[in-house]
PDB file of C-alpha atoms in Angstrom:
ATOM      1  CA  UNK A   1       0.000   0.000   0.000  1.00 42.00           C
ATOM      2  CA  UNK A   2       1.361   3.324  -0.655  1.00 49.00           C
ATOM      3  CA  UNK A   3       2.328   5.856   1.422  1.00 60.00           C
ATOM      4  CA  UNK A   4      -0.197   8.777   2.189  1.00 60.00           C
ATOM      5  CA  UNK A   5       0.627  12.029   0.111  1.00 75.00           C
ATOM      6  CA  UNK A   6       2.688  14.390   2.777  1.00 85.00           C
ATOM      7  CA  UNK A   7       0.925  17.818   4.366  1.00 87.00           C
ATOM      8  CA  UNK A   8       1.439  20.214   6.756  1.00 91.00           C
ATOM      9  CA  UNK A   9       5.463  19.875   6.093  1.00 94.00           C
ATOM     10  CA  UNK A  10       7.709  21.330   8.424  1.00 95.00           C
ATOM     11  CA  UNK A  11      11.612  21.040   8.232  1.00 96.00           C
ATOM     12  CA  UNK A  12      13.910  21.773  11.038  1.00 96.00           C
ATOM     13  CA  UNK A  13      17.507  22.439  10.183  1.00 94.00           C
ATOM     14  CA  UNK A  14      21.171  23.571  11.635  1.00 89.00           C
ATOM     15  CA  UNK A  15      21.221  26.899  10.170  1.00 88.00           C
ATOM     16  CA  UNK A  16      23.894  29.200  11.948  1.00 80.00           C
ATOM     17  CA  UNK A  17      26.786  31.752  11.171  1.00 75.00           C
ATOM     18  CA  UNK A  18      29.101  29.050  11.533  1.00 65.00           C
ATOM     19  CA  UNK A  19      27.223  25.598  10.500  1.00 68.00           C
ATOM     20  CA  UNK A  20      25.215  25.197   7.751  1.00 76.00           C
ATOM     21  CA  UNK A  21      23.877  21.496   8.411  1.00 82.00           C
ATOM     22  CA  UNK A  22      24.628  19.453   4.637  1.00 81.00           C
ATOM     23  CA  UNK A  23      21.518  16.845   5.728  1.00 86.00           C
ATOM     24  CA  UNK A  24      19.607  19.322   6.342  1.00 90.00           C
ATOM     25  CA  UNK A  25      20.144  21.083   3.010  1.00 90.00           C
ATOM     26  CA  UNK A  26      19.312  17.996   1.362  1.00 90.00           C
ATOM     27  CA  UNK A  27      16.236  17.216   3.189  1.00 93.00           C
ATOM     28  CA  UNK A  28      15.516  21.053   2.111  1.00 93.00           C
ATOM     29  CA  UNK A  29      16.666  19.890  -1.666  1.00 93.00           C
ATOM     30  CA  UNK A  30      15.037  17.051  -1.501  1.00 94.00           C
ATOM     31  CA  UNK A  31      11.596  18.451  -0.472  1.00 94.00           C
ATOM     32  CA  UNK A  32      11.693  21.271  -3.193  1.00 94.00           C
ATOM     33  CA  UNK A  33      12.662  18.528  -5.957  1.00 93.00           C
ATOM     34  CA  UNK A  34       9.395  16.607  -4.917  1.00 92.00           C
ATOM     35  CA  UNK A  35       7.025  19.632  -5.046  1.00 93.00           C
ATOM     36  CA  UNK A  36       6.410  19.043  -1.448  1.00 93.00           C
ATOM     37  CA  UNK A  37       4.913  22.409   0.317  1.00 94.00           C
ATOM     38  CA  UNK A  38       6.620  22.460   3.612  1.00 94.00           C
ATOM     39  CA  UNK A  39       7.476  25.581   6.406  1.00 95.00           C
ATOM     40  CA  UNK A  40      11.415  25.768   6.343  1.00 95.00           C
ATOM     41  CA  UNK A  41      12.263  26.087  10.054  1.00 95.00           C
ATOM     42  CA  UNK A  42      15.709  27.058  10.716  1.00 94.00           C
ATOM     43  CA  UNK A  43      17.549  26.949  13.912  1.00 93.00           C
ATOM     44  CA  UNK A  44      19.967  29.665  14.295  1.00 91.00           C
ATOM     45  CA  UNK A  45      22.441  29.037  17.193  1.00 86.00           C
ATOM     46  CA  UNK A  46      23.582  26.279  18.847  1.00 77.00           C
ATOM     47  CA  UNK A  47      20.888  26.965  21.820  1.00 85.00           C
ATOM     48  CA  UNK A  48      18.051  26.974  19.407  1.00 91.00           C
ATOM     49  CA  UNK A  49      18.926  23.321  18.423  1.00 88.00           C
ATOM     50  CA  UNK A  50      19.774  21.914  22.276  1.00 86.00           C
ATOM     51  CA  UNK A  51      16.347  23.234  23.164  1.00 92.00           C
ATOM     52  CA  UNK A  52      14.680  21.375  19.945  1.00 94.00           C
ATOM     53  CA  UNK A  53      15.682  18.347  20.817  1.00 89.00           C
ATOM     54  CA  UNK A  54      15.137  18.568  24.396  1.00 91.00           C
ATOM     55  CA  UNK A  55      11.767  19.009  23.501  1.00 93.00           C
ATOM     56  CA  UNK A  56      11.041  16.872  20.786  1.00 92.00           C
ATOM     57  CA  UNK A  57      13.183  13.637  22.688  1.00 91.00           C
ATOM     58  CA  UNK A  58      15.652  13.943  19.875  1.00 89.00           C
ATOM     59  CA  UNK A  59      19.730  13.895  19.344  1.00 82.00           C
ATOM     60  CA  UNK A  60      20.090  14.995  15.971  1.00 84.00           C
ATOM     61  CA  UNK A  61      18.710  17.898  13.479  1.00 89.00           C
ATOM     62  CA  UNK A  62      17.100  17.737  10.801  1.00 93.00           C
ATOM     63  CA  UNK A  63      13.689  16.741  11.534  1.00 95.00           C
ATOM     64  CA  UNK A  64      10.516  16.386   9.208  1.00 96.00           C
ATOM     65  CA  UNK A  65       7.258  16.831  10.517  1.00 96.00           C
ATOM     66  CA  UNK A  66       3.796  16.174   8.762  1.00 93.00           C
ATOM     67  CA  UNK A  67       1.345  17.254  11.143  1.00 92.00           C
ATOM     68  CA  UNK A  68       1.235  15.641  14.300  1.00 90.00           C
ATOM     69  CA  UNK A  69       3.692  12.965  12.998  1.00 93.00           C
ATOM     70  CA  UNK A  70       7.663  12.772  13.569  1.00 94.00           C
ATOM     71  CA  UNK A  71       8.850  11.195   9.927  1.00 94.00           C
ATOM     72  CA  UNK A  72      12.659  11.844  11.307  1.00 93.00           C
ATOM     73  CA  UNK A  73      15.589  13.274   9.606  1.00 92.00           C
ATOM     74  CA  UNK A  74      17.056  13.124   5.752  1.00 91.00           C
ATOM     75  CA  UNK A  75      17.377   9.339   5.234  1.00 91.00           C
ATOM     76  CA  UNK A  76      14.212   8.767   6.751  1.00 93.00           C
ATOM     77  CA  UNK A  77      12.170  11.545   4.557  1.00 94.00           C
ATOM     78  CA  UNK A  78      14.161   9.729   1.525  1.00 93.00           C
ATOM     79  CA  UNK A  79      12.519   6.588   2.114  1.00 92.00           C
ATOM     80  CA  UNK A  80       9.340   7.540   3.191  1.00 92.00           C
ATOM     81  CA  UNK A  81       9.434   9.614  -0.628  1.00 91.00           C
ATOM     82  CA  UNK A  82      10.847   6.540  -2.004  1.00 91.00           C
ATOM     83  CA  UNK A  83      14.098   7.864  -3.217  1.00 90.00           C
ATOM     84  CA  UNK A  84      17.479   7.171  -2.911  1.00 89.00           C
ATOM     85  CA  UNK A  85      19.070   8.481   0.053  1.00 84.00           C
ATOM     86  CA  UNK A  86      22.503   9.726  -0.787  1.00 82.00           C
ATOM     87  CA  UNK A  87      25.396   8.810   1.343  1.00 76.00           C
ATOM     88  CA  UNK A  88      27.972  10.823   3.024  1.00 69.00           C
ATOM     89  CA  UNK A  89      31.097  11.992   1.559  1.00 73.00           C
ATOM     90  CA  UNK A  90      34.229  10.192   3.639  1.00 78.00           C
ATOM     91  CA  UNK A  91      37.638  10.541   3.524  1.00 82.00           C
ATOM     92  CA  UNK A  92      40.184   9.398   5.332  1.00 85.00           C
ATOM     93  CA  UNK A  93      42.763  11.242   3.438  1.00 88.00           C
ATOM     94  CA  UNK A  94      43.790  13.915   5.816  1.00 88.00           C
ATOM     95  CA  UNK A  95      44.431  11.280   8.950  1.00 89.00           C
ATOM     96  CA  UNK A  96      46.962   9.000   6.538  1.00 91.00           C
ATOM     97  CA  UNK A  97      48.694  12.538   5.318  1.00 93.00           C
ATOM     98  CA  UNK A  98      49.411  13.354   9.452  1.00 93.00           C
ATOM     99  CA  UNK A  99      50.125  10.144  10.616  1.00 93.00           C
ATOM    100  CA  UNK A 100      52.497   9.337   7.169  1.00 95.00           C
ATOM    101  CA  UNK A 101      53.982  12.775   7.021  1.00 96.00           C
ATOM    102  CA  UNK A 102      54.871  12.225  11.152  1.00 95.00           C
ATOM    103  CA  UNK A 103      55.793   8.689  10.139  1.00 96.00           C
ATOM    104  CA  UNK A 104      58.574  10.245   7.672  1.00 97.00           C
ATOM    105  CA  UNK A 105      59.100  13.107   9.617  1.00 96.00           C
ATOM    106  CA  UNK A 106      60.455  11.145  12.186  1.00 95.00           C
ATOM    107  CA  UNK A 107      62.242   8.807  10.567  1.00 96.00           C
ATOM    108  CA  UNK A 108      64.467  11.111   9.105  1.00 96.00           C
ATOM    109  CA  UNK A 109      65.538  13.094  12.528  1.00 93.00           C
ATOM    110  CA  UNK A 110      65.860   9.224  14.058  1.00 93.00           C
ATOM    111  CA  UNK A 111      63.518  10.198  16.786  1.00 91.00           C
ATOM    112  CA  UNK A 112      61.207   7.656  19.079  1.00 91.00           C
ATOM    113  CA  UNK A 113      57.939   7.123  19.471  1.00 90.00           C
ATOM    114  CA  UNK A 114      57.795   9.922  21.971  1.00 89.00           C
ATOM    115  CA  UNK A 115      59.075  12.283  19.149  1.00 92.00           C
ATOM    116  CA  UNK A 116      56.414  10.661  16.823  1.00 94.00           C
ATOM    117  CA  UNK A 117      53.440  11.452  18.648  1.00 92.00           C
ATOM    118  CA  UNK A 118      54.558  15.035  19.195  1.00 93.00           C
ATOM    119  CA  UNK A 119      54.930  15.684  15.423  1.00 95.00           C
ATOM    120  CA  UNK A 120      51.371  13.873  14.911  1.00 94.00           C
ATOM    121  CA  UNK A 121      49.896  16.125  17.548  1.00 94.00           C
ATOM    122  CA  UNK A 122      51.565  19.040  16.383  1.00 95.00           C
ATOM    123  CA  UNK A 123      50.541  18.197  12.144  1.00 95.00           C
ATOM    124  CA  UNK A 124      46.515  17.691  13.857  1.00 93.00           C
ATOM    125  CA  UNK A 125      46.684  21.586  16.192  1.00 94.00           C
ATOM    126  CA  UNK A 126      47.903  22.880  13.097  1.00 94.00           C
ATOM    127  CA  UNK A 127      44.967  21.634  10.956  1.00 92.00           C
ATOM    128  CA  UNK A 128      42.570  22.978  13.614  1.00 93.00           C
ATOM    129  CA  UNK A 129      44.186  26.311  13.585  1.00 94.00           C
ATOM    130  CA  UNK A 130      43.480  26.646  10.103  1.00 92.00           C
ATOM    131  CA  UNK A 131      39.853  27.593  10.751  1.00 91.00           C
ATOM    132  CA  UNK A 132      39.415  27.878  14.501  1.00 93.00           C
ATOM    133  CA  UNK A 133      35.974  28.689  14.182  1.00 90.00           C
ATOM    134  CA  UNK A 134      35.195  26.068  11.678  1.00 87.00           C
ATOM    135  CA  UNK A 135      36.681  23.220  14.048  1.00 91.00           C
ATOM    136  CA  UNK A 136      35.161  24.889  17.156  1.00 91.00           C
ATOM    137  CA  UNK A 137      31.410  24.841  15.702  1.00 86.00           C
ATOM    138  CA  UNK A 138      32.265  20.622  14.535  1.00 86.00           C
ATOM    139  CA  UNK A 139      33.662  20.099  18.030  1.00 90.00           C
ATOM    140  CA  UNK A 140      31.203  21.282  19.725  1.00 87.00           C
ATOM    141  CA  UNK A 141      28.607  19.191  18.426  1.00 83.00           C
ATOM    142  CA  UNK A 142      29.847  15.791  20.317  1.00 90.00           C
ATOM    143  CA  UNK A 143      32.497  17.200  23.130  1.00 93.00           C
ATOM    144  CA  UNK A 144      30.986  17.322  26.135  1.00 93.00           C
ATOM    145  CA  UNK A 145      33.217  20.136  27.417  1.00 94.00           C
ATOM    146  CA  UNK A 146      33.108  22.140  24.567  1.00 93.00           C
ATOM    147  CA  UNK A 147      28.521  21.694  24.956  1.00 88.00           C
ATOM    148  CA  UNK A 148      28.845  23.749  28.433  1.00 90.00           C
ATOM    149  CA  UNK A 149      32.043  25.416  27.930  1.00 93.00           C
ATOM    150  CA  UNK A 150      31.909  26.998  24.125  1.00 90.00           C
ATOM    151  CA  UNK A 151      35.376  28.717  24.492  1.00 95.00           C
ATOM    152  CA  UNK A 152      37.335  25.773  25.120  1.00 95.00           C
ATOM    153  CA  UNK A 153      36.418  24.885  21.438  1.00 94.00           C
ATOM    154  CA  UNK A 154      39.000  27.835  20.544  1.00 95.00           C
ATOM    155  CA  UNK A 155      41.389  26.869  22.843  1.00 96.00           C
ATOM    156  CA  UNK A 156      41.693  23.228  22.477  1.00 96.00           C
ATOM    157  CA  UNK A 157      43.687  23.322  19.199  1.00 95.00           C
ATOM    158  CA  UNK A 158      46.352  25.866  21.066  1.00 96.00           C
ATOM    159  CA  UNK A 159      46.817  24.036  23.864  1.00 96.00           C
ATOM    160  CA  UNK A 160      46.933  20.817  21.830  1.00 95.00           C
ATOM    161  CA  UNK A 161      50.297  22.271  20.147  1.00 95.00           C
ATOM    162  CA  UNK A 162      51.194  23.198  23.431  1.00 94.00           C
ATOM    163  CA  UNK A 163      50.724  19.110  24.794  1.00 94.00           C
ATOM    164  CA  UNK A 164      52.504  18.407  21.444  1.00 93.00           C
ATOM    165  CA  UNK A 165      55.675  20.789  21.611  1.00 93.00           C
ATOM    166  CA  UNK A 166      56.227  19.230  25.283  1.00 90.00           C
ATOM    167  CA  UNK A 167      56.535  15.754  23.875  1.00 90.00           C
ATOM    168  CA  UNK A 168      58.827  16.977  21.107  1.00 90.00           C
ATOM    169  CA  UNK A 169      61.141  19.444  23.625  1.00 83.00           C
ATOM    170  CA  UNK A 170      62.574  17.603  26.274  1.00 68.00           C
ATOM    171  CA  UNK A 171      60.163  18.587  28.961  1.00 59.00           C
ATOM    172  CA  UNK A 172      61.278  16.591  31.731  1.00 61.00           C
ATOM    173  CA  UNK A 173      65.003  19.388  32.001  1.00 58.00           C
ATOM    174  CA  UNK A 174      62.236  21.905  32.261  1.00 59.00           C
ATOM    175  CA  UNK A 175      60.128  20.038  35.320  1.00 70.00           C
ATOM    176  CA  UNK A 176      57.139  20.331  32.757  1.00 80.00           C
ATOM    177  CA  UNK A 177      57.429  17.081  32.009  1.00 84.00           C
ATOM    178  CA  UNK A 178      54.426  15.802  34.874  1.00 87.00           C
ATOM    179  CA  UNK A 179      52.467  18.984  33.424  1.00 90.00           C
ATOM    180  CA  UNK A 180      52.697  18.011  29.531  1.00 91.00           C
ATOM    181  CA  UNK A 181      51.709  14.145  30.797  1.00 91.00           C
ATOM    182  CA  UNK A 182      48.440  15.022  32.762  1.00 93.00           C
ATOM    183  CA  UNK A 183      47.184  17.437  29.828  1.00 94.00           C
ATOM    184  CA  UNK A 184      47.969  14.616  27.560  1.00 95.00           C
ATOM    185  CA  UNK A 185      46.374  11.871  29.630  1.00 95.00           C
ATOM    186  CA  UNK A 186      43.165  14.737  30.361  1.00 96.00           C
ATOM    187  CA  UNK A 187      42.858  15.403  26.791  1.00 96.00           C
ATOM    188  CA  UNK A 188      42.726  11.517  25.921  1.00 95.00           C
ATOM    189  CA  UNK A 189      40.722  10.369  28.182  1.00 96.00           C
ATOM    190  CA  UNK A 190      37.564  13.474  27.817  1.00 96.00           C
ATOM    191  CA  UNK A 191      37.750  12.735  24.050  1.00 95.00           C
ATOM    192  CA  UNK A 192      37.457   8.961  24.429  1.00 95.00           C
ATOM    193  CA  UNK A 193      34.345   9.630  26.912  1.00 95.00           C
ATOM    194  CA  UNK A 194      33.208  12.389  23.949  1.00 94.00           C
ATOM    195  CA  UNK A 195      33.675  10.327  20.653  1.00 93.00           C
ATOM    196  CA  UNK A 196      32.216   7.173  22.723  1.00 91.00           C
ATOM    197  CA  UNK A 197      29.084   8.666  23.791  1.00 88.00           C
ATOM    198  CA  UNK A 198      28.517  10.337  20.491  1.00 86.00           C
ATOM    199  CA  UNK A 199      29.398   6.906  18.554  1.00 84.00           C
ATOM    200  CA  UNK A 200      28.276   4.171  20.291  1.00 82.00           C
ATOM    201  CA  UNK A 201      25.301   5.474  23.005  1.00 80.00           C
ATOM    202  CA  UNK A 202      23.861   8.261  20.969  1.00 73.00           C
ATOM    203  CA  UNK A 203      24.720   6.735  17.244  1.00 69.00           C
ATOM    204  CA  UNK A 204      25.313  10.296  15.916  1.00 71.00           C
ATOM    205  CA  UNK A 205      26.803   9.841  12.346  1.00 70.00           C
ATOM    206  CA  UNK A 206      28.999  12.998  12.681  1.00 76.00           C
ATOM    207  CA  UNK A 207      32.330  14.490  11.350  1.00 81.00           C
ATOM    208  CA  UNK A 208      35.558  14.460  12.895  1.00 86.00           C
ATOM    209  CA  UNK A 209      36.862  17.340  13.965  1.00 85.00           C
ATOM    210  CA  UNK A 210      40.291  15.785  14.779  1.00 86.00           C
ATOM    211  CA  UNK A 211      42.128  17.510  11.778  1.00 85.00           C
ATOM    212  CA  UNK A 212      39.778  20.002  11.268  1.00 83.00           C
ATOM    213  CA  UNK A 213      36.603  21.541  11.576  1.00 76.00           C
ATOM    214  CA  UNK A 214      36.093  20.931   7.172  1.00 76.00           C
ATOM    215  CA  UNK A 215      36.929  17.962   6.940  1.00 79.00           C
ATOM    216  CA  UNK A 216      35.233  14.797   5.659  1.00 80.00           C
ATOM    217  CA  UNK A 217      36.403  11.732   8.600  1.00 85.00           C
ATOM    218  CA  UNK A 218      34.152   9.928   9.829  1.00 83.00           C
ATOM    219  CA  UNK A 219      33.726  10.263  13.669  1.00 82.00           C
ATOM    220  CA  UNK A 220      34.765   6.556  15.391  1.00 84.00           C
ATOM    221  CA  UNK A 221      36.691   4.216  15.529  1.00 81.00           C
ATOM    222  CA  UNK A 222      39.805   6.016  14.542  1.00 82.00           C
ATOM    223  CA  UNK A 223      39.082   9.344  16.463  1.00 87.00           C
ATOM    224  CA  UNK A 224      38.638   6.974  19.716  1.00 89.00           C
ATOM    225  CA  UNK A 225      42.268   5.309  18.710  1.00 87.00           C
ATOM    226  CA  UNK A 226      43.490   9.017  18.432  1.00 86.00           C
ATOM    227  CA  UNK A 227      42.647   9.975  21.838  1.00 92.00           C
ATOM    228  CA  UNK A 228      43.094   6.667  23.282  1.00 91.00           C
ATOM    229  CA  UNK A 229      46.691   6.975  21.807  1.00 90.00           C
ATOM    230  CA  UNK A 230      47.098  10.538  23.454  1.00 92.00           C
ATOM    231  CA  UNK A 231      45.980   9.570  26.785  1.00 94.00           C
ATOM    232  CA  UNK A 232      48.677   6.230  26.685  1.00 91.00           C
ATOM    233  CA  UNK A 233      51.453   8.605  25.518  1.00 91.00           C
ATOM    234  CA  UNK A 234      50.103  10.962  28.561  1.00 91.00           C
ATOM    235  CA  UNK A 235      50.184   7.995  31.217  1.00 91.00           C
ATOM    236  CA  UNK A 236      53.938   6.835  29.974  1.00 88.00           C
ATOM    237  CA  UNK A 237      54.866  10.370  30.491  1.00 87.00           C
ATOM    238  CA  UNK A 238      54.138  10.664  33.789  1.00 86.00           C
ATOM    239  CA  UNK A 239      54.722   6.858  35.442  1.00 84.00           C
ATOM    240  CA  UNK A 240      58.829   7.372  34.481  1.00 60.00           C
ATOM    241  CA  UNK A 241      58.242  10.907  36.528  1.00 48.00           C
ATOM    242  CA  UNK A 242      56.512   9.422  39.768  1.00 44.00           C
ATOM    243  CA  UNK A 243      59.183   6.407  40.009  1.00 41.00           C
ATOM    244  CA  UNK A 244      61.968   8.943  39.428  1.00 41.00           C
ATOM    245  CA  UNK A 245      60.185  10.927  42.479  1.00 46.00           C
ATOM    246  CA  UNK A 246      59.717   8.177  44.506  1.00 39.00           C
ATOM    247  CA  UNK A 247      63.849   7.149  43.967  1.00 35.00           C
ATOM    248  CA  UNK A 248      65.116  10.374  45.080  1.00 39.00           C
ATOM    249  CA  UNK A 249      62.572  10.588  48.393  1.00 41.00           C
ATOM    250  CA  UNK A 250      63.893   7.651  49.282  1.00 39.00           C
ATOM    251  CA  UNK A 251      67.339   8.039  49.282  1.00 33.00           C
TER     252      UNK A 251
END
């Protein structure tokens, strides 16, 4: 049996000075290719769209109404149209280029693994601070920091070149080495908790904002490995600094 014919259409969207949402430009498309009437609904900041789904019992945007019922958001108004949904645009491109680059990098100065992750760390702050704003408004859509705190979006990518120049310079001649370890192991462990909430207990199919806020990665797997990786390096750092501590108060 088909489908009843759609009315009373209302579409509500990401629509800010720093996000345009893509799905919900093509539920928009998609609605205006069908000859569909329908209210365009935008929501223009980022506390327009927390409250929308607070009240609607709902962790992504867009959403498509008819009347009184919830279809859902682009794939779902695809298939209740019976068209073909279309997919989203991944790449993994930009995560091989760091990690190879660092890879080559450090291979030719004959540096560790220490040395590694600090070039890898340093390659990803640099993306970010390409287009702060661009990676702030993509991080804050799955940190949980970044959700109550909005400037610590900005200052992540900063103080991830910081974490990242520590690991390169020999922090430990400096005493900074305990410092550069707990930021490390800080910033590892709040993205895990981030990227596993938004992956696997909300299912949000979202971006990566791990080498910047344009780019086309997938969040998952690989952005959990990131930060799990971080947080390790973080840990090693400081468990050579609390032995060396615990040598010297004992003799």
């Amino acid at each position: 049996m088909a489908e009843p014919a759609l009315s009373s259409v209302r579409l509500y969207r990401m629509e800010t000075p720093e996000h345009a949402c893509p799905w919900g430009r093509r539920a928009l498309a998609l609605l205006r290719a069908e000859g569909i009437p329908f209210e365009d609904r935008p929501l223009r900041s980022q506390a327009e769209v927390e409250a929308f789904k607070h009240a609607h019992g709902v962790t992504t945007t867009p959403q498509v109404f008819a009347g009184v019922e919830r279809i859902g958001g682009y794939s779902e108004l695809a298939k209740r149209l019976g068209v073909a949904a279309e997919t989203a645009e991944v790449s993994y491109a930009p995560v091989i280029a760091v990690f190879l680059s660092a890879v080559l990098i450090n291979l030719a100065l004959g540096g560790g693994i220490r040395s590694f992750m600090g070039l890898a760390i340093c390659l990803l702050a640099m993306l970010k601070l390409m287009d702060i704003a661009a990676f702030a408004a993509s991080f804050r859509k799955y940190d949980l920091l970044t959700k109550r705190w909005r400037v610590w979006g900005k200052l992540y990518p900063g103080v991830e070149l910081l974490v990242g120049l520590g690991m390169l310079r020999h922090a430990e001649a400096m005493g900074l080495n305990a410092l550069v370890g707990v930021t490390a192991l800080v910033l590892g462990v709040m993205g895990m908790v981030s990227v596993g909430k938004a992956v696997f207990v909300d299912h949000l199919a979202l971006n990566c904002a791990c080498v910047g806020g344009n780019s086309r990665t997938p969040l998952g797997v690989v952005s959990f490995a990131e930060n799990l990786i971080m947080g390790l390096m973080g840990l090693a750092m400081l468990i050579p600094s609390g032995m060396a501590q615990a040598s010297g108060g004992a003799l």
